[in-house]
Amino acid sequence: MELSKGTKVAIWAGSICLFHVIGMLVFRAFIYADMYIAPEDAYGISDLIELLIGAVFLVFFDGIYFIIFHI
């Protein structure tokens, strides 16, 4: 059985997204809690890192959506 190009892209993209979500969860569970937040600050560097990770995920996922449904 041969897979079409779109199916291969979808499988590849799904696995990358899955690993990214797992990475985000690992960061949140094991690293985020140990990072320092100053008492007077509303957010710390860990919140900025989490925002960056989430933004990368959204940009990547949007790019994959465009590739799958517009090619």
Short mmCIF file of N, CA, C and O in Angstrom, two decimals:
data_model
loop_
_atom_site.label_atom_id
_atom_site.label_comp_id
_atom_site.label_asym_id
_atom_site.label_seq_id
_atom_site.Cartn_x
_atom_site.Cartn_y
_atom_site.Cartn_z
N MET A 1 0.84 -1.18 0.00
CA MET A 1 0.00 0.00 0.00
C MET A 1 0.89 1.24 0.00
O MET A 1 1.75 1.39 0.84
N GLU A 2 0.65 2.11 -0.94
CA GLU A 2 1.42 3.34 -1.02
C GLU A 2 0.58 4.51 -0.52
O GLU A 2 -0.60 4.61 -0.83
N LEU A 3 1.23 5.36 0.24
CA LEU A 3 0.55 6.54 0.76
C LEU A 3 0.74 7.70 -0.19
O LEU A 3 1.80 7.87 -0.78
N SER A 4 -0.27 8.53 -0.29
CA SER A 4 -0.16 9.71 -1.14
C SER A 4 0.72 10.76 -0.46
O SER A 4 1.01 10.67 0.74
N LYS A 5 1.12 11.74 -1.24
CA LYS A 5 1.98 12.80 -0.71
C LYS A 5 1.29 13.55 0.44
O LYS A 5 1.90 13.84 1.46
N GLY A 6 0.01 13.84 0.28
CA GLY A 6 -0.73 14.55 1.33
C GLY A 6 -0.83 13.76 2.61
O GLY A 6 -0.75 14.31 3.70
N THR A 7 -1.01 12.44 2.48
CA THR A 7 -1.08 11.59 3.67
C THR A 7 0.26 11.56 4.39
O THR A 7 0.31 11.62 5.62
N LYS A 8 1.34 11.48 3.63
CA LYS A 8 2.66 11.49 4.25
C LYS A 8 2.92 12.80 4.98
O LYS A 8 3.46 12.81 6.09
N VAL A 9 2.53 13.90 4.36
CA VAL A 9 2.71 15.21 5.00
C VAL A 9 1.86 15.30 6.26
O VAL A 9 2.31 15.80 7.30
N ALA A 10 0.64 14.79 6.21
CA ALA A 10 -0.24 14.84 7.37
C ALA A 10 0.31 14.00 8.52
O ALA A 10 0.26 14.41 9.69
N ILE A 11 0.84 12.83 8.21
CA ILE A 11 1.43 11.97 9.25
C ILE A 11 2.65 12.65 9.86
O ILE A 11 2.82 12.68 11.08
N TRP A 12 3.51 13.19 9.01
CA TRP A 12 4.71 13.87 9.48
C TRP A 12 4.34 15.07 10.34
O TRP A 12 4.88 15.27 11.43
N ALA A 13 3.40 15.88 9.86
CA ALA A 13 3.01 17.08 10.60
C ALA A 13 2.34 16.73 11.92
O ALA A 13 2.57 17.37 12.95
N GLY A 14 1.51 15.70 11.91
CA GLY A 14 0.86 15.27 13.14
C GLY A 14 1.84 14.79 14.18
O GLY A 14 1.71 15.09 15.37
N SER A 15 2.86 14.06 13.73
CA SER A 15 3.86 13.58 14.69
C SER A 15 4.69 14.74 15.25
O SER A 15 5.00 14.77 16.44
N ILE A 16 5.05 15.70 14.40
CA ILE A 16 5.80 16.87 14.87
C ILE A 16 4.96 17.66 15.88
O ILE A 16 5.46 18.08 16.93
N CYS A 17 3.69 17.87 15.57
CA CYS A 17 2.80 18.59 16.50
C CYS A 17 2.65 17.84 17.82
O CYS A 17 2.64 18.45 18.89
N LEU A 18 2.54 16.52 17.75
CA LEU A 18 2.42 15.72 18.96
C LEU A 18 3.67 15.86 19.83
O LEU A 18 3.57 16.06 21.04
N PHE A 19 4.85 15.76 19.21
CA PHE A 19 6.08 15.92 19.98
C PHE A 19 6.22 17.32 20.55
O PHE A 19 6.73 17.51 21.66
N HIS A 20 5.74 18.32 19.82
CA HIS A 20 5.79 19.69 20.33
C HIS A 20 4.88 19.85 21.55
O HIS A 20 5.26 20.47 22.54
N VAL A 21 3.68 19.29 21.48
CA VAL A 21 2.76 19.37 22.62
C VAL A 21 3.34 18.62 23.82
O VAL A 21 3.26 19.11 24.95
N ILE A 22 3.93 17.47 23.59
CA ILE A 22 4.56 16.73 24.68
C ILE A 22 5.70 17.55 25.29
O ILE A 22 5.85 17.62 26.51
N GLY A 23 6.48 18.21 24.42
CA GLY A 23 7.55 19.07 24.92
C GLY A 23 7.01 20.23 25.75
O GLY A 23 7.60 20.60 26.77
N MET A 24 5.89 20.82 25.30
CA MET A 24 5.28 21.90 26.08
C MET A 24 4.82 21.40 27.44
O MET A 24 4.99 22.08 28.46
N LEU A 25 4.23 20.21 27.48
CA LEU A 25 3.77 19.66 28.75
C LEU A 25 4.93 19.33 29.69
O LEU A 25 4.84 19.55 30.89
N VAL A 26 6.01 18.80 29.12
CA VAL A 26 7.20 18.50 29.94
C VAL A 26 7.77 19.79 30.52
O VAL A 26 8.13 19.85 31.70
N PHE A 27 7.85 20.84 29.69
CA PHE A 27 8.34 22.13 30.18
C PHE A 27 7.45 22.63 31.32
O PHE A 27 7.94 23.06 32.36
N ARG A 28 6.14 22.56 31.11
CA ARG A 28 5.21 23.07 32.13
C ARG A 28 5.29 22.26 33.42
O ARG A 28 5.21 22.80 34.52
N ALA A 29 5.45 20.95 33.30
CA ALA A 29 5.42 20.09 34.48
C ALA A 29 6.73 20.10 35.26
O ALA A 29 6.71 20.05 36.49
N PHE A 30 7.87 20.15 34.56
CA PHE A 30 9.14 19.95 35.25
C PHE A 30 10.04 21.18 35.34
O PHE A 30 10.83 21.30 36.26
N ILE A 31 9.93 22.09 34.41
CA ILE A 31 10.84 23.24 34.38
C ILE A 31 10.16 24.50 34.88
O ILE A 31 10.73 25.26 35.65
N TYR A 32 8.94 24.72 34.47
CA TYR A 32 8.22 25.95 34.78
C TYR A 32 8.12 26.20 36.29
O TYR A 32 8.33 27.31 36.76
N ALA A 33 7.80 25.17 37.03
CA ALA A 33 7.60 25.32 38.48
C ALA A 33 8.89 25.69 39.21
O ALA A 33 8.84 26.33 40.27
N ASP A 34 10.03 25.33 38.67
CA ASP A 34 11.30 25.60 39.34
C ASP A 34 11.94 26.93 38.95
O ASP A 34 12.96 27.31 39.52
N MET A 35 11.39 27.62 37.97
CA MET A 35 11.98 28.88 37.53
C MET A 35 11.55 30.01 38.46
O MET A 35 10.44 30.01 39.00
N TYR A 36 12.43 30.97 38.61
CA TYR A 36 12.23 32.05 39.58
C TYR A 36 11.31 33.13 39.00
O TYR A 36 11.45 33.53 37.86
N ILE A 37 10.39 33.60 39.83
CA ILE A 37 9.56 34.76 39.53
C ILE A 37 9.72 35.71 40.71
O ILE A 37 9.47 35.34 41.86
N ALA A 38 10.14 36.93 40.44
CA ALA A 38 10.33 37.91 41.51
C ALA A 38 8.99 38.21 42.17
O ALA A 38 7.94 38.19 41.53
N PRO A 39 8.99 38.49 43.48
CA PRO A 39 7.73 38.71 44.20
C PRO A 39 6.88 39.85 43.65
O PRO A 39 5.66 39.79 43.69
N GLU A 40 7.49 40.89 43.10
CA GLU A 40 6.71 42.03 42.62
C GLU A 40 6.32 41.90 41.15
O GLU A 40 5.55 42.70 40.65
N ASP A 41 6.84 40.93 40.45
CA ASP A 41 6.57 40.79 39.02
C ASP A 41 5.31 39.99 38.77
O ASP A 41 5.01 39.02 39.46
N ALA A 42 4.57 40.43 37.76
CA ALA A 42 3.36 39.71 37.39
C ALA A 42 3.68 38.42 36.64
O ALA A 42 2.91 37.47 36.66
N TYR A 43 4.80 38.42 35.93
CA TYR A 43 5.22 37.23 35.19
C TYR A 43 6.74 37.17 35.18
O TYR A 43 7.42 38.15 35.43
N GLY A 44 7.24 35.99 34.91
CA GLY A 44 8.69 35.80 34.90
C GLY A 44 9.16 35.29 33.55
O GLY A 44 8.40 35.19 32.59
N ILE A 45 10.43 34.93 33.51
CA ILE A 45 11.02 34.44 32.27
C ILE A 45 10.36 33.15 31.83
O ILE A 45 10.24 32.88 30.63
N SER A 46 9.90 32.33 32.77
CA SER A 46 9.25 31.08 32.41
C SER A 46 7.96 31.33 31.64
O SER A 46 7.63 30.58 30.71
N ASP A 47 7.23 32.38 32.00
CA ASP A 47 6.01 32.73 31.26
C ASP A 47 6.35 33.18 29.84
O ASP A 47 5.62 32.87 28.90
N LEU A 48 7.43 33.92 29.68
CA LEU A 48 7.84 34.35 28.36
C LEU A 48 8.30 33.17 27.50
O LEU A 48 8.00 33.11 26.30
N ILE A 49 9.00 32.23 28.11
CA ILE A 49 9.42 31.03 27.38
C ILE A 49 8.20 30.23 26.95
O ILE A 49 8.12 29.75 25.81
N GLU A 50 7.23 30.10 27.83
CA GLU A 50 6.01 29.37 27.49
C GLU A 50 5.24 30.07 26.37
O GLU A 50 4.70 29.42 25.47
N LEU A 51 5.21 31.39 26.40
CA LEU A 51 4.56 32.15 25.33
C LEU A 51 5.27 31.91 24.00
O LEU A 51 4.63 31.69 22.97
N LEU A 52 6.59 31.92 24.01
CA LEU A 52 7.36 31.67 22.80
C LEU A 52 7.12 30.26 22.26
O LEU A 52 6.93 30.07 21.06
N ILE A 53 7.12 29.27 23.14
CA ILE A 53 6.86 27.89 22.72
C ILE A 53 5.47 27.77 22.12
O ILE A 53 5.27 27.13 21.07
N GLY A 54 4.49 28.38 22.74
CA GLY A 54 3.13 28.35 22.20
C GLY A 54 3.01 29.06 20.87
O GLY A 54 2.31 28.59 19.97
N ALA A 55 3.70 30.18 20.72
CA ALA A 55 3.66 30.92 19.46
C ALA A 55 4.31 30.11 18.34
O ALA A 55 3.79 30.06 17.22
N VAL A 56 5.42 29.45 18.63
CA VAL A 56 6.07 28.59 17.63
C VAL A 56 5.12 27.46 17.22
O VAL A 56 5.00 27.14 16.04
N PHE A 57 4.43 26.88 18.19
CA PHE A 57 3.49 25.81 17.88
C PHE A 57 2.37 26.31 16.97
O PHE A 57 2.03 25.66 15.98
N LEU A 58 1.80 27.47 17.28
CA LEU A 58 0.72 28.00 16.46
C LEU A 58 1.18 28.34 15.05
O LEU A 58 0.48 28.05 14.08
N VAL A 59 2.35 28.92 14.91
CA VAL A 59 2.87 29.25 13.58
C VAL A 59 3.13 27.98 12.79
O VAL A 59 2.78 27.88 11.61
N PHE A 60 3.74 26.99 13.43
CA PHE A 60 4.01 25.73 12.75
C PHE A 60 2.72 25.04 12.34
O PHE A 60 2.57 24.57 11.22
N PHE A 61 1.76 24.99 13.26
CA PHE A 61 0.49 24.32 12.97
C PHE A 61 -0.25 25.04 11.85
O PHE A 61 -0.84 24.39 10.98
N ASP A 62 -0.22 26.36 11.83
CA ASP A 62 -0.86 27.11 10.76
C ASP A 62 -0.18 26.85 9.42
O ASP A 62 -0.84 26.72 8.40
N GLY A 63 1.14 26.75 9.43
CA GLY A 63 1.87 26.44 8.20
C GLY A 63 1.52 25.06 7.67
O GLY A 63 1.34 24.87 6.47
N ILE A 64 1.40 24.09 8.56
CA ILE A 64 1.05 22.73 8.16
C ILE A 64 -0.38 22.71 7.62
O ILE A 64 -0.67 22.06 6.62
N TYR A 65 -1.28 23.43 8.26
CA TYR A 65 -2.67 23.51 7.78
C TYR A 65 -2.70 24.08 6.37
O TYR A 65 -3.40 23.57 5.50
N PHE A 66 -1.91 25.11 6.13
CA PHE A 66 -1.86 25.71 4.80
C PHE A 66 -1.32 24.72 3.77
O PHE A 66 -1.86 24.60 2.67
N ILE A 67 -0.27 23.99 4.13
CA ILE A 67 0.33 23.03 3.21
C ILE A 67 -0.66 21.92 2.86
O ILE A 67 -0.83 21.55 1.70
N ILE A 68 -1.35 21.40 3.86
CA ILE A 68 -2.24 20.26 3.63
C ILE A 68 -3.46 20.66 2.82
O ILE A 68 -3.86 19.97 1.89
N PHE A 69 -4.07 21.79 3.13
CA PHE A 69 -5.36 22.12 2.53
C PHE A 69 -5.29 23.08 1.35
O PHE A 69 -6.30 23.35 0.72
N HIS A 70 -4.12 23.61 1.04
CA HIS A 70 -4.04 24.55 -0.07
C HIS A 70 -3.11 24.11 -1.19
O HIS A 70 -2.84 24.86 -2.10
N ILE A 71 -2.59 22.92 -1.11
CA ILE A 71 -1.73 22.43 -2.18
C ILE A 71 -2.52 21.47 -3.04
O ILE A 71 -3.29 20.71 -2.65
#
